[in-house]
Amino acid sequence: MNALANKHILLGVTGGIAAYKAPELVRRLRDAGADVRVVLTDAAAAFVTPLTLQAVSGRPVHQALLSAEAESGMGHIELARWADLILIAPATADFMARLAHGFADDLLAACCRASRAPLAIAPAMNAGMWENAATQRNLRQLVDDAVRVFGPASGSQACGEVGEGRMLEPLELVALCAAQFGAGALAGRRVVVSAGPTFEDIDPVRFIGNRSSGRMGYAIAQAAREAGAEVTLVTGPVALADPSGVAVQRVRSALQMRDAVLSAVATADVYVGTAAVADYRPAAPAGRKIKKDRDALSVELIRNPDILSEVAALQRRPFTVGFAAETDDVLAYARRKLDDKRLDLIAANTVGAGLGFETDDNALTLLWPGGQRELARASKAALARALIAEIAERLHARG
Ligand code: CTP
């Protein structure tokens, strides 16, 4: 059962460039079963038209506060009572200031004042405005007043800067709205995530490893937890703090990871394999440190088991999600992996040139049998939330 089914969401759109995402947000909220009414500030109407929002919401758009016509239809008090949740997305620095100081001088501010429904904001602004002392002071006031704050994310901004202040993506906002109604999108589900590299020992002091930082997997474990799942994270050696509320199992080699994953997925609903598992390991690790007494040294490598394929081949298999990190022909290789490993979903990304491993940002293409979807370059935390939202939707659809 979708947590947003038949919920009344009052979406307030204020005047920032991220308002261009509002129509998509309305569609996504409606896809999740919500009934959406939009209140537009005058400044927002300069970025997105009432007609567009009316078309996507299937409802008249509300703009004026002191208008006899508007108040005789659905006035600010009725709107405030109608809402189960008020979401302001995007929320500008100016609107945050007005909200923090209790203004009620336009329809949206008046609705926020009059409603007893939970209020959430998705801030969106230039990084400098976000960091500004007054904005941060208003933010603390809003948090004190029990306003939920969704985001912002960091990344490249419309103004050309890179930093904190991007509005969260529509799917992430939908997931966070759903979580407000008690049940997160993955409430009651068990999720297992693998992360990081594996280290394959050559001798007691040397190993073969790779450049995976584990950040993507840790972000996914955190996002699954936020969505209400019970999460087990099986991680190779990384230098990251444990995500809160997640059971963490530390392993070193591919064989250890395989054992930990196979026992954890026995009762899981979802497996997300983000680990960069070494495909090969030394056939016979030396018991003692190898001395440099030869001109050349060869180490024989043998294949490791493919953990993801083994999970997908289980008789009682979880919803199985893989990652494909490629340097070229990304989508073709990813689709082949999706088919060969019989996955439910694969997240493909390009590695190298500042993307993928050891970076904060990433961009993903999600592929499933019969479809695909782009997740534009964003922080790994933002991508993780969007991926979890997509997994939850597909899981619900499967029943
Ligand atoms: N994977 C795994 N076990 C392995 C190797 C990979 O579970 N021994 C999983 C990874 O966690 C990832 C996916 O398989 O979700 C794809 O990993 P990748 O290294 O991109 O592909 P491979 O299957 O190893 O194929 P290749 O290296 O030939 O590209």
JSON list of N, CA, C and O and ligand atoms in Angstrom, two decimals, residues 194-196 198 254 257 261 271-280 303-311 321-326 333 337 341 343 346-347 349 357, ligand 1:
[
{"chain": "A", "resi": 194, "resn": "SER", "atom": "N", "xyz": [25.81, -4.39, -0.43]},
{"chain": "A", "resi": 194, "resn": "SER", "atom": "CA", "xyz": [27.26, -4.64, -0.34]},
{"chain": "A", "resi": 194, "resn": "SER", "atom": "C", "xyz": [27.98, -3.39, -0.81]},
{"chain": "A", "resi": 194, "resn": "SER", "atom": "O", "xyz": [27.48, -2.68, -1.68]},
{"chain": "A", "resi": 195, "resn": "ALA", "atom": "N", "xyz": [29.14, -3.12, -0.22]},
{"chain": "A", "resi": 195, "resn": "ALA", "atom": "CA", "xyz": [29.83, -1.86, -0.54]},
{"chain": "A", "resi": 195, "resn": "ALA", "atom": "C", "xyz": [31.34, -2.03, -0.47]},
{"chain": "A", "resi": 195, "resn": "ALA", "atom": "O", "xyz": [31.85, -2.94, 0.18]},
{"chain": "A", "resi": 196, "resn": "GLY", "atom": "N", "xyz": [32.01, -1.11, -1.13]},
{"chain": "A", "resi": 196, "resn": "GLY", "atom": "CA", "xyz": [33.47, -1.03, -1.01]},
{"chain": "A", "resi": 196, "resn": "GLY", "atom": "C", "xyz": [34.20, -2.00, -1.91]},
{"chain": "A", "resi": 196, "resn": "GLY", "atom": "O", "xyz": [33.60, -2.73, -2.70]},
{"chain": "A", "resi": 198, "resn": "THR", "atom": "N", "xyz": [37.04, -5.29, -2.42]},
{"chain": "A", "resi": 198, "resn": "THR", "atom": "CA", "xyz": [37.53, -6.44, -1.65]},
{"chain": "A", "resi": 198, "resn": "THR", "atom": "C", "xyz": [39.04, -6.46, -1.81]},
{"chain": "A", "resi": 198, "resn": "THR", "atom": "O", "xyz": [39.58, -5.98, -2.81]},
{"chain": "A", "resi": 254, "resn": "ALA", "atom": "N", "xyz": [36.66, -11.30, -1.31]},
{"chain": "A", "resi": 254, "resn": "ALA", "atom": "CA", "xyz": [35.43, -11.65, -2.04]},
{"chain": "A", "resi": 254, "resn": "ALA", "atom": "C", "xyz": [34.76, -12.89, -1.44]},
{"chain": "A", "resi": 254, "resn": "ALA", "atom": "O", "xyz": [33.54, -12.95, -1.34]},
{"chain": "A", "resi": 257, "resn": "MET", "atom": "N", "xyz": [32.99, -11.90, 1.60]},
{"chain": "A", "resi": 257, "resn": "MET", "atom": "CA", "xyz": [31.80, -11.10, 1.26]},
{"chain": "A", "resi": 257, "resn": "MET", "atom": "C", "xyz": [30.69, -12.01, 0.76]},
{"chain": "A", "resi": 257, "resn": "MET", "atom": "O", "xyz": [29.52, -11.84, 1.11]},
{"chain": "A", "resi": 261, "resn": "VAL", "atom": "N", "xyz": [27.06, -12.11, 2.43]},
{"chain": "A", "resi": 261, "resn": "VAL", "atom": "CA", "xyz": [25.89, -11.69, 1.64]},
{"chain": "A", "resi": 261, "resn": "VAL", "atom": "C", "xyz": [24.89, -12.83, 1.53]},
{"chain": "A", "resi": 261, "resn": "VAL", "atom": "O", "xyz": [23.69, -12.64, 1.75]},
{"chain": "A", "resi": 271, "resn": "TYR", "atom": "N", "xyz": [18.34, -6.90, -2.58]},
{"chain": "A", "resi": 271, "resn": "TYR", "atom": "CA", "xyz": [19.80, -6.91, -2.49]},
{"chain": "A", "resi": 271, "resn": "TYR", "atom": "C", "xyz": [20.34, -5.88, -3.48]},
{"chain": "A", "resi": 271, "resn": "TYR", "atom": "O", "xyz": [19.98, -5.91, -4.66]},
{"chain": "A", "resi": 272, "resn": "VAL", "atom": "N", "xyz": [21.18, -4.99, -2.98]},
{"chain": "A", "resi": 272, "resn": "VAL", "atom": "CA", "xyz": [21.82, -4.01, -3.86]},
{"chain": "A", "resi": 272, "resn": "VAL", "atom": "C", "xyz": [23.33, -4.26, -3.79]},
{"chain": "A", "resi": 272, "resn": "VAL", "atom": "O", "xyz": [23.96, -4.05, -2.76]},
{"chain": "A", "resi": 273, "resn": "GLY", "atom": "N", "xyz": [23.88, -4.75, -4.90]},
{"chain": "A", "resi": 273, "resn": "GLY", "atom": "CA", "xyz": [25.31, -5.08, -4.94]},
{"chain": "A", "resi": 273, "resn": "GLY", "atom": "C", "xyz": [26.09, -3.90, -5.51]},
{"chain": "A", "resi": 273, "resn": "GLY", "atom": "O", "xyz": [26.21, -3.76, -6.72]},
{"chain": "A", "resi": 274, "resn": "THR", "atom": "N", "xyz": [26.61, -3.05, -4.61]},
{"chain": "A", "resi": 274, "resn": "THR", "atom": "CA", "xyz": [27.44, -1.94, -5.11]},
{"chain": "A", "resi": 274, "resn": "THR", "atom": "C", "xyz": [28.92, -2.25, -4.96]},
{"chain": "A", "resi": 274, "resn": "THR", "atom": "O", "xyz": [29.75, -1.49, -5.44]},
{"chain": "A", "resi": 275, "resn": "ALA", "atom": "N", "xyz": [29.24, -3.31, -4.24]},
{"chain": "A", "resi": 275, "resn": "ALA", "atom": "CA", "xyz": [30.66, -3.60, -3.98]},
{"chain": "A", "resi": 275, "resn": "ALA", "atom": "C", "xyz": [31.41, -3.82, -5.29]},
{"chain": "A", "resi": 275, "resn": "ALA", "atom": "O", "xyz": [30.88, -4.40, -6.24]},
{"chain": "A", "resi": 276, "resn": "ALA", "atom": "N", "xyz": [32.64, -3.33, -5.32]},
{"chain": "A", "resi": 276, "resn": "ALA", "atom": "CA", "xyz": [33.52, -3.61, -6.45]},
{"chain": "A", "resi": 276, "resn": "ALA", "atom": "C", "xyz": [34.29, -4.88, -6.07]},
{"chain": "A", "resi": 276, "resn": "ALA", "atom": "O", "xyz": [35.42, -4.82, -5.56]},
{"chain": "A", "resi": 277, "resn": "VAL", "atom": "N", "xyz": [33.63, -6.02, -6.28]},
{"chain": "A", "resi": 277, "resn": "VAL", "atom": "CA", "xyz": [34.21, -7.30, -5.88]},
{"chain": "A", "resi": 277, "resn": "VAL", "atom": "C", "xyz": [35.36, -7.64, -6.84]},
{"chain": "A", "resi": 277, "resn": "VAL", "atom": "O", "xyz": [35.19, -7.54, -8.05]},
{"chain": "A", "resi": 278, "resn": "ALA", "atom": "N", "xyz": [36.48, -8.04, -6.29]},
{"chain": "A", "resi": 278, "resn": "ALA", "atom": "CA", "xyz": [37.59, -8.45, -7.16]},
{"chain": "A", "resi": 278, "resn": "ALA", "atom": "C", "xyz": [37.16, -9.67, -7.97]},
{"chain": "A", "resi": 278, "resn": "ALA", "atom": "O", "xyz": [36.63, -10.63, -7.41]},
{"chain": "A", "resi": 279, "resn": "ASP", "atom": "N", "xyz": [37.38, -9.61, -9.27]},
{"chain": "A", "resi": 279, "resn": "ASP", "atom": "CA", "xyz": [36.98, -10.74, -10.11]},
{"chain": "A", "resi": 279, "resn": "ASP", "atom": "C", "xyz": [37.92, -11.93, -9.94]},
{"chain": "A", "resi": 279, "resn": "ASP", "atom": "O", "xyz": [37.55, -13.06, -10.19]},
{"chain": "A", "resi": 280, "resn": "TYR", "atom": "N", "xyz": [39.17, -11.65, -9.53]},
{"chain": "A", "resi": 280, "resn": "TYR", "atom": "CA", "xyz": [40.17, -12.73, -9.39]},
{"chain": "A", "resi": 280, "resn": "TYR", "atom": "C", "xyz": [40.88, -12.61, -8.04]},
{"chain": "A", "resi": 280, "resn": "TYR", "atom": "O", "xyz": [40.97, -11.51, -7.47]},
{"chain": "A", "resi": 303, "resn": "ARG", "atom": "N", "xyz": [39.50, -17.21, -10.68]},
{"chain": "A", "resi": 303, "resn": "ARG", "atom": "CA", "xyz": [38.23, -16.47, -10.65]},
{"chain": "A", "resi": 303, "resn": "ARG", "atom": "C", "xyz": [37.59, -16.52, -9.28]},
{"chain": "A", "resi": 303, "resn": "ARG", "atom": "O", "xyz": [37.55, -17.55, -8.61]},
{"chain": "A", "resi": 304, "resn": "ASN", "atom": "N", "xyz": [37.04, -15.40, -8.88]},
{"chain": "A", "resi": 304, "resn": "ASN", "atom": "CA", "xyz": [36.20, -15.36, -7.70]},
{"chain": "A", "resi": 304, "resn": "ASN", "atom": "C", "xyz": [34.76, -15.68, -8.10]},
{"chain": "A", "resi": 304, "resn": "ASN", "atom": "O", "xyz": [34.38, -15.46, -9.25]},
{"chain": "A", "resi": 305, "resn": "PRO", "atom": "N", "xyz": [33.95, -16.14, -7.17]},
{"chain": "A", "resi": 305, "resn": "PRO", "atom": "CA", "xyz": [32.53, -16.32, -7.50]},
{"chain": "A", "resi": 305, "resn": "PRO", "atom": "C", "xyz": [31.89, -14.96, -7.78]},
{"chain": "A", "resi": 305, "resn": "PRO", "atom": "O", "xyz": [32.33, -13.94, -7.24]},
{"chain": "A", "resi": 306, "resn": "ASP", "atom": "N", "xyz": [30.88, -14.92, -8.63]},
{"chain": "A", "resi": 306, "resn": "ASP", "atom": "CA", "xyz": [30.13, -13.69, -8.88]},
{"chain": "A", "resi": 306, "resn": "ASP", "atom": "C", "xyz": [28.96, -13.66, -7.88]},
{"chain": "A", "resi": 306, "resn": "ASP", "atom": "O", "xyz": [28.00, -14.41, -8.02]},
{"chain": "A", "resi": 307, "resn": "ILE", "atom": "N", "xyz": [29.11, -12.82, -6.89]},
{"chain": "A", "resi": 307, "resn": "ILE", "atom": "CA", "xyz": [28.13, -12.80, -5.78]},
{"chain": "A", "resi": 307, "resn": "ILE", "atom": "C", "xyz": [26.74, -12.41, -6.28]},
{"chain": "A", "resi": 307, "resn": "ILE", "atom": "O", "xyz": [25.74, -13.03, -5.94]},
{"chain": "A", "resi": 308, "resn": "LEU", "atom": "N", "xyz": [26.72, -11.40, -7.14]},
{"chain": "A", "resi": 308, "resn": "LEU", "atom": "CA", "xyz": [25.45, -10.89, -7.66]},
{"chain": "A", "resi": 308, "resn": "LEU", "atom": "C", "xyz": [24.69, -11.99, -8.42]},
{"chain": "A", "resi": 308, "resn": "LEU", "atom": "O", "xyz": [23.49, -12.19, -8.22]},
{"chain": "A", "resi": 309, "resn": "SER", "atom": "N", "xyz": [25.41, -12.71, -9.28]},
{"chain": "A", "resi": 309, "resn": "SER", "atom": "CA", "xyz": [24.75, -13.78, -10.04]},
{"chain": "A", "resi": 309, "resn": "SER", "atom": "C", "xyz": [24.25, -14.86, -9.11]},
{"chain": "A", "resi": 309, "resn": "SER", "atom": "O", "xyz": [23.18, -15.44, -9.33]},
{"chain": "A", "resi": 310, "resn": "GLU", "atom": "N", "xyz": [25.02, -15.15, -8.06]},
{"chain": "A", "resi": 310, "resn": "GLU", "atom": "CA", "xyz": [24.59, -16.20, -7.13]},
{"chain": "A", "resi": 310, "resn": "GLU", "atom": "C", "xyz": [23.31, -15.78, -6.40]},
{"chain": "A", "resi": 310, "resn": "GLU", "atom": "O", "xyz": [22.41, -16.59, -6.19]},
{"chain": "A", "resi": 311, "resn": "VAL", "atom": "N", "xyz": [23.24, -14.50, -6.03]},
{"chain": "A", "resi": 311, "resn": "VAL", "atom": "CA", "xyz": [22.02, -14.02, -5.35]},
{"chain": "A", "resi": 311, "resn": "VAL", "atom": "C", "xyz": [20.84, -14.11, -6.31]},
{"chain": "A", "resi": 311, "resn": "VAL", "atom": "O", "xyz": [19.76, -14.58, -5.95]},
{"chain": "A", "resi": 321, "resn": "VAL", "atom": "N", "xyz": [19.53, -5.95, -7.42]},
{"chain": "A", "resi": 321, "resn": "VAL", "atom": "CA", "xyz": [20.01, -4.75, -8.11]},
{"chain": "A", "resi": 321, "resn": "VAL", "atom": "C", "xyz": [21.53, -4.79, -8.21]},
{"chain": "A", "resi": 321, "resn": "VAL", "atom": "O", "xyz": [22.22, -4.99, -7.21]},
{"chain": "A", "resi": 322, "resn": "GLY", "atom": "N", "xyz": [22.04, -4.62, -9.41]},
{"chain": "A", "resi": 322, "resn": "GLY", "atom": "CA", "xyz": [23.49, -4.60, -9.60]},
{"chain": "A", "resi": 322, "resn": "GLY", "atom": "C", "xyz": [23.98, -3.23, -10.04]},
{"chain": "A", "resi": 322, "resn": "GLY", "atom": "O", "xyz": [23.18, -2.35, -10.37]},
{"chain": "A", "resi": 323, "resn": "PHE", "atom": "N", "xyz": [25.27, -3.07, -10.04]},
{"chain": "A", "resi": 323, "resn": "PHE", "atom": "CA", "xyz": [25.90, -1.87, -10.55]},
{"chain": "A", "resi": 323, "resn": "PHE", "atom": "C", "xyz": [26.82, -2.26, -11.69]},
{"chain": "A", "resi": 323, "resn": "PHE", "atom": "O", "xyz": [27.40, -3.35, -11.67]},
{"chain": "A", "resi": 324, "resn": "ALA", "atom": "N", "xyz": [26.93, -1.39, -12.66]},
{"chain": "A", "resi": 324, "resn": "ALA", "atom": "CA", "xyz": [27.89, -1.64, -13.74]},
{"chain": "A", "resi": 324, "resn": "ALA", "atom": "C", "xyz": [28.76, -0.41, -13.87]},
{"chain": "A", "resi": 324, "resn": "ALA", "atom": "O", "xyz": [28.27, 0.66, -14.25]},
{"chain": "A", "resi": 325, "resn": "ALA", "atom": "N", "xyz": [30.01, -0.54, -13.49]},
{"chain": "A", "resi": 325, "resn": "ALA", "atom": "CA", "xyz": [30.95, 0.57, -13.64]},
{"chain": "A", "resi": 325, "resn": "ALA", "atom": "C", "xyz": [31.78, 0.28, -14.87]},
{"chain": "A", "resi": 325, "resn": "ALA", "atom": "O", "xyz": [32.46, -0.74, -14.95]},
{"chain": "A", "resi": 326, "resn": "GLU", "atom": "N", "xyz": [31.69, 1.16, -15.85]},
{"chain": "A", "resi": 326, "resn": "GLU", "atom": "CA", "xyz": [32.36, 0.89, -17.13]},
{"chain": "A", "resi": 326, "resn": "GLU", "atom": "C", "xyz": [33.13, 2.14, -17.57]},
{"chain": "A", "resi": 326, "resn": "GLU", "atom": "O", "xyz": [32.76, 3.26, -17.21]},
{"chain": "A", "resi": 333, "resn": "TYR", "atom": "N", "xyz": [27.07, -2.55, -22.25]},
{"chain": "A", "resi": 333, "resn": "TYR", "atom": "CA", "xyz": [27.60, -3.53, -21.29]},
{"chain": "A", "resi": 333, "resn": "TYR", "atom": "C", "xyz": [26.63, -3.73, -20.12]},
{"chain": "A", "resi": 333, "resn": "TYR", "atom": "O", "xyz": [26.45, -4.84, -19.63]},
{"chain": "A", "resi": 337, "resn": "LYS", "atom": "N", "xyz": [24.82, -7.12, -18.80]},
{"chain": "A", "resi": 337, "resn": "LYS", "atom": "CA", "xyz": [24.93, -7.63, -17.42]},
{"chain": "A", "resi": 337, "resn": "LYS", "atom": "C", "xyz": [23.55, -7.86, -16.81]},
{"chain": "A", "resi": 337, "resn": "LYS", "atom": "O", "xyz": [23.33, -8.83, -16.09]},
{"chain": "A", "resi": 341, "resn": "LYS", "atom": "N", "xyz": [23.03, -11.69, -15.87]},
{"chain": "A", "resi": 341, "resn": "LYS", "atom": "CA", "xyz": [22.95, -12.01, -14.44]},
{"chain": "A", "resi": 341, "resn": "LYS", "atom": "C", "xyz": [21.49, -12.11, -13.96]},
{"chain": "A", "resi": 341, "resn": "LYS", "atom": "O", "xyz": [21.24, -12.28, -12.78]},
{"chain": "A", "resi": 343, "resn": "LEU", "atom": "N", "xyz": [19.06, -9.80, -13.57]},
{"chain": "A", "resi": 343, "resn": "LEU", "atom": "CA", "xyz": [18.80, -8.83, -12.52]},
{"chain": "A", "resi": 343, "resn": "LEU", "atom": "C", "xyz": [17.44, -8.18, -12.71]},
{"chain": "A", "resi": 343, "resn": "LEU", "atom": "O", "xyz": [16.88, -8.19, -13.80]},
{"chain": "A", "resi": 346, "resn": "ILE", "atom": "N", "xyz": [19.61, -2.56, -12.96]},
{"chain": "A", "resi": 346, "resn": "ILE", "atom": "CA", "xyz": [21.05, -2.32, -12.89]},
{"chain": "A", "resi": 346, "resn": "ILE", "atom": "C", "xyz": [21.29, -0.81, -12.98]},
{"chain": "A", "resi": 346, "resn": "ILE", "atom": "O", "xyz": [20.57, -0.10, -13.70]},
{"chain": "A", "resi": 347, "resn": "ALA", "atom": "N", "xyz": [22.24, -0.32, -12.20]},
{"chain": "A", "resi": 347, "resn": "ALA", "atom": "CA", "xyz": [22.59, 1.09, -12.21]},
{"chain": "A", "resi": 347, "resn": "ALA", "atom": "C", "xyz": [23.94, 1.21, -12.89]},
{"chain": "A", "resi": 347, "resn": "ALA", "atom": "O", "xyz": [24.93, 0.66, -12.41]},
{"chain": "A", "resi": 349, "resn": "ASN", "atom": "N", "xyz": [27.15, 3.32, -14.54]},
{"chain": "A", "resi": 349, "resn": "ASN", "atom": "CA", "xyz": [27.85, 4.60, -14.52]},
{"chain": "A", "resi": 349, "resn": "ASN", "atom": "C", "xyz": [29.19, 4.51, -15.20]},
{"chain": "A", "resi": 349, "resn": "ASN", "atom": "O", "xyz": [29.78, 3.44, -15.32]},
{"chain": "A", "resi": 357, "resn": "PHE", "atom": "N", "xyz": [34.33, 6.30, -9.07]},
{"chain": "A", "resi": 357, "resn": "PHE", "atom": "CA", "xyz": [35.10, 5.97, -7.88]},
{"chain": "A", "resi": 357, "resn": "PHE", "atom": "C", "xyz": [35.71, 7.21, -7.22]},
{"chain": "A", "resi": 357, "resn": "PHE", "atom": "O", "xyz": [36.13, 8.14, -7.91]},
{"chain": "B", "resi": 1, "resn": "CTP", "atom": "N1", "xyz": [29.85, -8.43, -8.74]},
{"chain": "B", "resi": 1, "resn": "CTP", "atom": "C1", "xyz": [29.74, -9.45, -7.80]},
{"chain": "B", "resi": 1, "resn": "CTP", "atom": "N2", "xyz": [30.69, -10.39, -7.70]},
{"chain": "B", "resi": 1, "resn": "CTP", "atom": "C2", "xyz": [31.78, -10.36, -8.50]},
{"chain": "B", "resi": 1, "resn": "CTP", "atom": "C3", "xyz": [31.92, -9.32, -9.44]},
{"chain": "B", "resi": 1, "resn": "CTP", "atom": "C4", "xyz": [30.93, -8.38, -9.54]},
{"chain": "B", "resi": 1, "resn": "CTP", "atom": "O1", "xyz": [28.73, -9.49, -7.08]},
{"chain": "B", "resi": 1, "resn": "CTP", "atom": "N3", "xyz": [32.71, -11.29, -8.35]},
{"chain": "B", "resi": 1, "resn": "CTP", "atom": "C5", "xyz": [28.77, -7.45, -8.88]},
{"chain": "B", "resi": 1, "resn": "CTP", "atom": "C6", "xyz": [29.11, -6.05, -8.43]},
{"chain": "B", "resi": 1, "resn": "CTP", "atom": "O2", "xyz": [28.78, -5.85, -7.08]},
{"chain": "B", "resi": 1, "resn": "CTP", "atom": "C7", "xyz": [28.27, -5.19, -9.35]},
{"chain": "B", "resi": 1, "resn": "CTP", "atom": "C8", "xyz": [28.14, -6.01, -10.59]},
{"chain": "B", "resi": 1, "resn": "CTP", "atom": "O3", "xyz": [28.48, -7.35, -10.23]},
{"chain": "B", "resi": 1, "resn": "CTP", "atom": "O4", "xyz": [26.96, -5.01, -8.84]},
{"chain": "B", "resi": 1, "resn": "CTP", "atom": "C9", "xyz": [28.95, -5.61, -11.76]},
{"chain": "B", "resi": 1, "resn": "CTP", "atom": "O5", "xyz": [30.30, -5.54, -11.46]},
{"chain": "B", "resi": 1, "resn": "CTP", "atom": "P1", "xyz": [31.35, -5.16, -12.59]},
{"chain": "B", "resi": 1, "resn": "CTP", "atom": "O6", "xyz": [32.72, -5.24, -12.00]},
{"chain": "B", "resi": 1, "resn": "CTP", "atom": "O7", "xyz": [30.94, -3.91, -13.29]},
{"chain": "B", "resi": 1, "resn": "CTP", "atom": "O8", "xyz": [31.13, -6.29, -13.65]},
{"chain": "B", "resi": 1, "resn": "CTP", "atom": "P2", "xyz": [31.61, -7.75, -13.75]},
{"chain": "B", "resi": 1, "resn": "CTP", "atom": "O9", "xyz": [30.44, -8.63, -13.64]},
{"chain": "B", "resi": 1, "resn": "CTP", "atom": "O10", "xyz": [32.75, -8.02, -12.84]},
{"chain": "B", "resi": 1, "resn": "CTP", "atom": "O11", "xyz": [32.09, -7.80, -15.27]},
{"chain": "B", "resi": 1, "resn": "CTP", "atom": "P3", "xyz": [33.37, -7.13, -15.94]},
{"chain": "B", "resi": 1, "resn": "CTP", "atom": "O12", "xyz": [34.41, -6.94, -14.85]},
{"chain": "B", "resi": 1, "resn": "CTP", "atom": "O13", "xyz": [33.77, -8.12, -16.98]},
{"chain": "B", "resi": 1, "resn": "CTP", "atom": "O14", "xyz": [32.92, -5.82, -16.54]}
]
